[in-house]
Short mmCIF file of C-alpha atoms in Angstrom, two decimals:
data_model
loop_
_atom_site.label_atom_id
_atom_site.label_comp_id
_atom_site.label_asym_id
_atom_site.label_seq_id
_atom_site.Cartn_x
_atom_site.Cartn_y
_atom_site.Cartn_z
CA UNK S 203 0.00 0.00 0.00
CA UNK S 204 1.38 3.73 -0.91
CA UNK S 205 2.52 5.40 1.54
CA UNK S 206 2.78 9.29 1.88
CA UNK S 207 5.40 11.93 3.34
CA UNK S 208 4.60 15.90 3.50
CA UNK S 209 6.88 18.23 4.76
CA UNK S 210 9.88 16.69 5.32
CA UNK S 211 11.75 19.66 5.75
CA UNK S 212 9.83 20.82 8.87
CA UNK S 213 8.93 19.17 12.53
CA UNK S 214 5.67 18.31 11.80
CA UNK S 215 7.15 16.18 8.97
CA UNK S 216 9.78 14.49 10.52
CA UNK S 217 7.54 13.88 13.45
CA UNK S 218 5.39 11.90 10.78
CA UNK S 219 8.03 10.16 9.50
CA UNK S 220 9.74 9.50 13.16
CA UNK S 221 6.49 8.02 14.45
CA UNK S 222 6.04 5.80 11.29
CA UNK S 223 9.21 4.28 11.92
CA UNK S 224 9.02 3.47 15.37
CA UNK S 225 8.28 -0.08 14.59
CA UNK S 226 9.42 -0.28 11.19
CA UNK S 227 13.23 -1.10 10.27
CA UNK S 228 12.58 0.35 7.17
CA UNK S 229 9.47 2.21 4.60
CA UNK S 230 8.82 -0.78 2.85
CA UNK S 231 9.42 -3.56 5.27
CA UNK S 232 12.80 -5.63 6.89
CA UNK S 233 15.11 -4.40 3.83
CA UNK S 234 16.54 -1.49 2.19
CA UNK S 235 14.08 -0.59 -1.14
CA UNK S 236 13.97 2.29 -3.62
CA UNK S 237 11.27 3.86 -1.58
CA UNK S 238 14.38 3.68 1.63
CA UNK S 239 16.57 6.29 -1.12
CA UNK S 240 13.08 8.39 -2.37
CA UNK S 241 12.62 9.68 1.32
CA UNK S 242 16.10 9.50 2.28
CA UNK S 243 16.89 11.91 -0.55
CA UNK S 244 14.43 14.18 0.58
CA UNK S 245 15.08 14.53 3.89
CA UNK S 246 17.85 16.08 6.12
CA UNK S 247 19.62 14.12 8.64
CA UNK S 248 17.54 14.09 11.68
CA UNK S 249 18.26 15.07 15.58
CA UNK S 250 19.14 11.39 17.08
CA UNK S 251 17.51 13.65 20.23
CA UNK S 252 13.78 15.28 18.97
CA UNK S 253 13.43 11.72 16.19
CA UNK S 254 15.06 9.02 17.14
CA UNK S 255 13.65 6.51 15.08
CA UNK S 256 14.03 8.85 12.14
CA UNK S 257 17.40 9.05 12.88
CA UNK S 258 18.28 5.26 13.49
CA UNK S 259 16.64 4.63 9.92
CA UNK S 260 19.03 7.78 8.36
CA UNK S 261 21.77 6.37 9.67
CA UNK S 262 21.18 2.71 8.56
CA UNK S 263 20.64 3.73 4.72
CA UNK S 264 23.31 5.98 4.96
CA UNK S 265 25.81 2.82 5.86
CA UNK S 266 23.66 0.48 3.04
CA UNK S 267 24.25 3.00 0.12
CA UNK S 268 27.98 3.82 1.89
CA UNK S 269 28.87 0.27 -0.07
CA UNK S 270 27.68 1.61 -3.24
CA UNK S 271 30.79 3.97 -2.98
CA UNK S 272 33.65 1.66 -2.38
CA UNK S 273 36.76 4.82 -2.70
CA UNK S 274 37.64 6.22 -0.16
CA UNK S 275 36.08 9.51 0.67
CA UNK S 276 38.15 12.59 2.09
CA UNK S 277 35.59 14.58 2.60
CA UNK S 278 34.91 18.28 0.04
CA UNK S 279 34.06 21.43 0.64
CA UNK S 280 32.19 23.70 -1.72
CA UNK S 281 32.33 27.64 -1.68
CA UNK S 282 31.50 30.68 -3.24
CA UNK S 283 28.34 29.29 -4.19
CA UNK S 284 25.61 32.53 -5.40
CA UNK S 285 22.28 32.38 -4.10
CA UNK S 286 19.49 31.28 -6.97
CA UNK S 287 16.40 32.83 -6.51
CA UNK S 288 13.22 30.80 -6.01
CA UNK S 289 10.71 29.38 -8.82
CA UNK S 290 7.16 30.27 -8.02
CA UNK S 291 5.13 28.28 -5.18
CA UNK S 292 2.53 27.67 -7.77
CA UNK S 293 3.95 25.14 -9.45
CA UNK S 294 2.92 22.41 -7.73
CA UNK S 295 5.17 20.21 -10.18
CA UNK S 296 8.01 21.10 -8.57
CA UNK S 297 6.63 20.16 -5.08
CA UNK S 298 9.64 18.29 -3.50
CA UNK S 299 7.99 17.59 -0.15
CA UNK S 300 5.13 15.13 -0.97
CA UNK S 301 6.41 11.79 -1.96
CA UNK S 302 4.00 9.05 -3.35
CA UNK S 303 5.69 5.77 -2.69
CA UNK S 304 3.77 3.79 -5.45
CA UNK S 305 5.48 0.86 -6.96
CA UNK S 306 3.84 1.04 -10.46
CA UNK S 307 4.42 4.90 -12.06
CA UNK S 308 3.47 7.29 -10.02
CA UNK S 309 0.83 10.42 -11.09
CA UNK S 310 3.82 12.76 -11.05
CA UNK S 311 5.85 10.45 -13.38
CA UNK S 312 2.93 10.31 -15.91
CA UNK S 313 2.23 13.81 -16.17
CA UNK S 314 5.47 14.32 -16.67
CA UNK S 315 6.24 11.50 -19.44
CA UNK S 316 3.03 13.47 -20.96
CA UNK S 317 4.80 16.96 -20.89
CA UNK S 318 7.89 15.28 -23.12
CA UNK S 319 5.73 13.84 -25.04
CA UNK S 320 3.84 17.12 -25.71
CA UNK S 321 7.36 18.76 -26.05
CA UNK S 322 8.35 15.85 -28.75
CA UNK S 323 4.93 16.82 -31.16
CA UNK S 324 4.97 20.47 -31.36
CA UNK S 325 0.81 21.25 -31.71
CA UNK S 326 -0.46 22.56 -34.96
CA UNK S 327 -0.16 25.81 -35.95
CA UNK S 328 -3.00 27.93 -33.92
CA UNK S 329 -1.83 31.72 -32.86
CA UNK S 330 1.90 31.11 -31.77
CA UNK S 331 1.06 29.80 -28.25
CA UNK S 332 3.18 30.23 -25.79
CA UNK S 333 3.88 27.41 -22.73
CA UNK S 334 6.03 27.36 -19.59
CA UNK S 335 7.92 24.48 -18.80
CA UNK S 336 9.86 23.64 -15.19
CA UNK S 337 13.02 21.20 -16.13
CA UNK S 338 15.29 19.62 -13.61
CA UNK S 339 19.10 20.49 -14.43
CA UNK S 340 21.79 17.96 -12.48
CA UNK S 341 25.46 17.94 -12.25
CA UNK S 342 27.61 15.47 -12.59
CA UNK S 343 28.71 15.71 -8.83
CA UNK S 344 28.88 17.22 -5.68
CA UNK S 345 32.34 19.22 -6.89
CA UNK S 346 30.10 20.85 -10.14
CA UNK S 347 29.97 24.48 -9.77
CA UNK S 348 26.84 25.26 -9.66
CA UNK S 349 26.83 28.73 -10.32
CA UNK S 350 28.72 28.25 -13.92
CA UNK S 351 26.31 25.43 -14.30
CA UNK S 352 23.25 28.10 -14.28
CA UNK S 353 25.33 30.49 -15.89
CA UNK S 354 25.78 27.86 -19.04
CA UNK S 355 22.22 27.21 -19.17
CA UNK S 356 21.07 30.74 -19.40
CA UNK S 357 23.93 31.87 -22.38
CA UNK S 358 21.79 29.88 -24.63
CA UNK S 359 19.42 32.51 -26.47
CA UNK S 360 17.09 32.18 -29.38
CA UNK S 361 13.94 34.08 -30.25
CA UNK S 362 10.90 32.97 -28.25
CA UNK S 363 13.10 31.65 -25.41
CA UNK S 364 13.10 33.33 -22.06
CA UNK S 365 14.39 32.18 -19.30
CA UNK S 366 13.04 32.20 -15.57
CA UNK S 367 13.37 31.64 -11.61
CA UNK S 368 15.39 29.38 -10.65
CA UNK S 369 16.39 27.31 -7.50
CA UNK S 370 18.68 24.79 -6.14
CA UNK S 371 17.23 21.63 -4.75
CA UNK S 372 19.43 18.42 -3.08
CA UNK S 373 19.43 15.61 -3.93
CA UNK S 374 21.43 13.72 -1.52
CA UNK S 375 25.32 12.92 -0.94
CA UNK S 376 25.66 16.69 -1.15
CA UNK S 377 24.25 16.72 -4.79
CA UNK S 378 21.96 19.28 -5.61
CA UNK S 379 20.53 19.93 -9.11
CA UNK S 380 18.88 23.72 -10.56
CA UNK S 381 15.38 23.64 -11.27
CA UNK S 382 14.61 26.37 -13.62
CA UNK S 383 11.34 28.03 -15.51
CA UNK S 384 11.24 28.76 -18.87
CA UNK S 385 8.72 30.45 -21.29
CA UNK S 386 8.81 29.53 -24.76
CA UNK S 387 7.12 30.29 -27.98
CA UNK S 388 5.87 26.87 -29.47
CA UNK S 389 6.46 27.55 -33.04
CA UNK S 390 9.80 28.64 -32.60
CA UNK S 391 11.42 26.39 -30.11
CA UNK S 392 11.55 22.74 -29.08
CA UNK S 393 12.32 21.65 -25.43
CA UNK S 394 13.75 18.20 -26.61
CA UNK S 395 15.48 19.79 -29.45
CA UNK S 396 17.11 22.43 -26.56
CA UNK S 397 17.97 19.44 -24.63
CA UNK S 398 19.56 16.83 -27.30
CA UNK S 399 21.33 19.54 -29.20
CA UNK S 400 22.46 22.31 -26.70
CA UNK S 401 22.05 21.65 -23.20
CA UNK S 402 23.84 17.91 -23.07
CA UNK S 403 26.79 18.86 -25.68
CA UNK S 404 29.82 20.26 -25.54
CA UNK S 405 30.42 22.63 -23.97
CA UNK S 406 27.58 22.50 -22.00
CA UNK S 407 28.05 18.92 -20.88
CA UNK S 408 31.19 19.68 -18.99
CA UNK S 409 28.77 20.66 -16.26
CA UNK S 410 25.52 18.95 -17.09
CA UNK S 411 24.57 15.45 -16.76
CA UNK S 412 21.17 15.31 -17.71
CA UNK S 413 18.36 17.09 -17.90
CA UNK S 414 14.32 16.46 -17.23
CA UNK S 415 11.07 18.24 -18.68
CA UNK S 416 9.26 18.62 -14.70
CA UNK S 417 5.96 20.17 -16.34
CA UNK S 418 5.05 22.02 -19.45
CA UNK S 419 1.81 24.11 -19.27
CA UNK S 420 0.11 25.85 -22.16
CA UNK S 421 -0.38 29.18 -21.06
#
């Protein structure tokens, strides 16, 4: 049966997930699962003191995934990072804080496998709509600047392209990827196109792993 997190980045939230785990080993049952890495990606380490249970679980997929990475790890630092300013609380796409531990595709996944599919097939010529799509930009890893990483994606310009707010979100070992709004003319550009042809090339690519279409809205 799903299972559902909100908030995980305040107390009422971790108080959630500390009392659901107070007689669990683990979300899914005795072992580590993909739903184990969907919350612990989400979630900041919590106080052994105000969650206990939340904090024995942390802990224990911290040391299962640790084996994942078998070098040895020195420990990094990273600095002079700029401030990103924040993409609008409307778009409820870009919601990090509910997670919807389904094991078939969740409803986030197919609306978004329907916005690259609406990105792929262009619609027919109408009045030169306009759309605004939310894509998730990721590094390659923790030691990507993050800041030339943002400033690579907005030097590409064409007409009908206009780039957005913009924020940083984590996504665990110290990884965080930009999430970034753009408006675009249909006629004139194509998100996929964008992607396949600028955005993962050189040299682009030096900083950017992959990229993801979030939402796209006709507006």
């Amino acid at each position: 049966m799903a299972v559902t997190f909100s908030d995980l980045h305040t107390e009422s939230g971790l108080k959630a997930l500390d009392a659901f785990l107070s007689a669990k080993s683990y979300i899914s049952g005795s072992q580590l699962t993909k739903d184990d890495v969907k919350v612990y990606a989400s979630v900041q380490k919590p106080s052994a003191d105000l969650y206990p249970n939340a904090s024995k679980w942390y802990e224990a997929v911290a040391a299962k995934l640790a084996t994942s990475f078998p070098g040895k790890a020195v420990g990094v630092q990273i600095g002079g990072q700029a401030p990103v300013a924040a993409v609008e609380a409307q778009e409820e796409a870009a919601d990090d804080d509910d997670l919807d531990l389904f094991g078939d595709e969740t409803e986030e996944e197919k609306k978004a496998a329907e916005a690259r599919e609406a990105a792929k097939t262009p619609a027919k010529k109408k009045e030169s709509g306009k759309s605004s799509v939310l894509m998730d930009i990721k590094p390659w890893d923790d030691e990507t600047d993050m800041k030339k990483l943002e400033e690579a994606v907005r030097s590409i310009e064409m007409p009908g392209l206009l780039w957005g707010a913009s924020k940083l979100v984590a996504v665990g070992y110290g990884i965080k990827k930009l999430q970034i709004m753009l408006t675009i003319v249909d006629d004139l550009v194509s998100v996929d196109t964008m992607i396949e042809e600028q955005l993962t090339v050189e040299p682009l690519n030096e900083y950017i792993q992959s990229c993801d279409i979030v939402a796209f809205n006709k507006i």
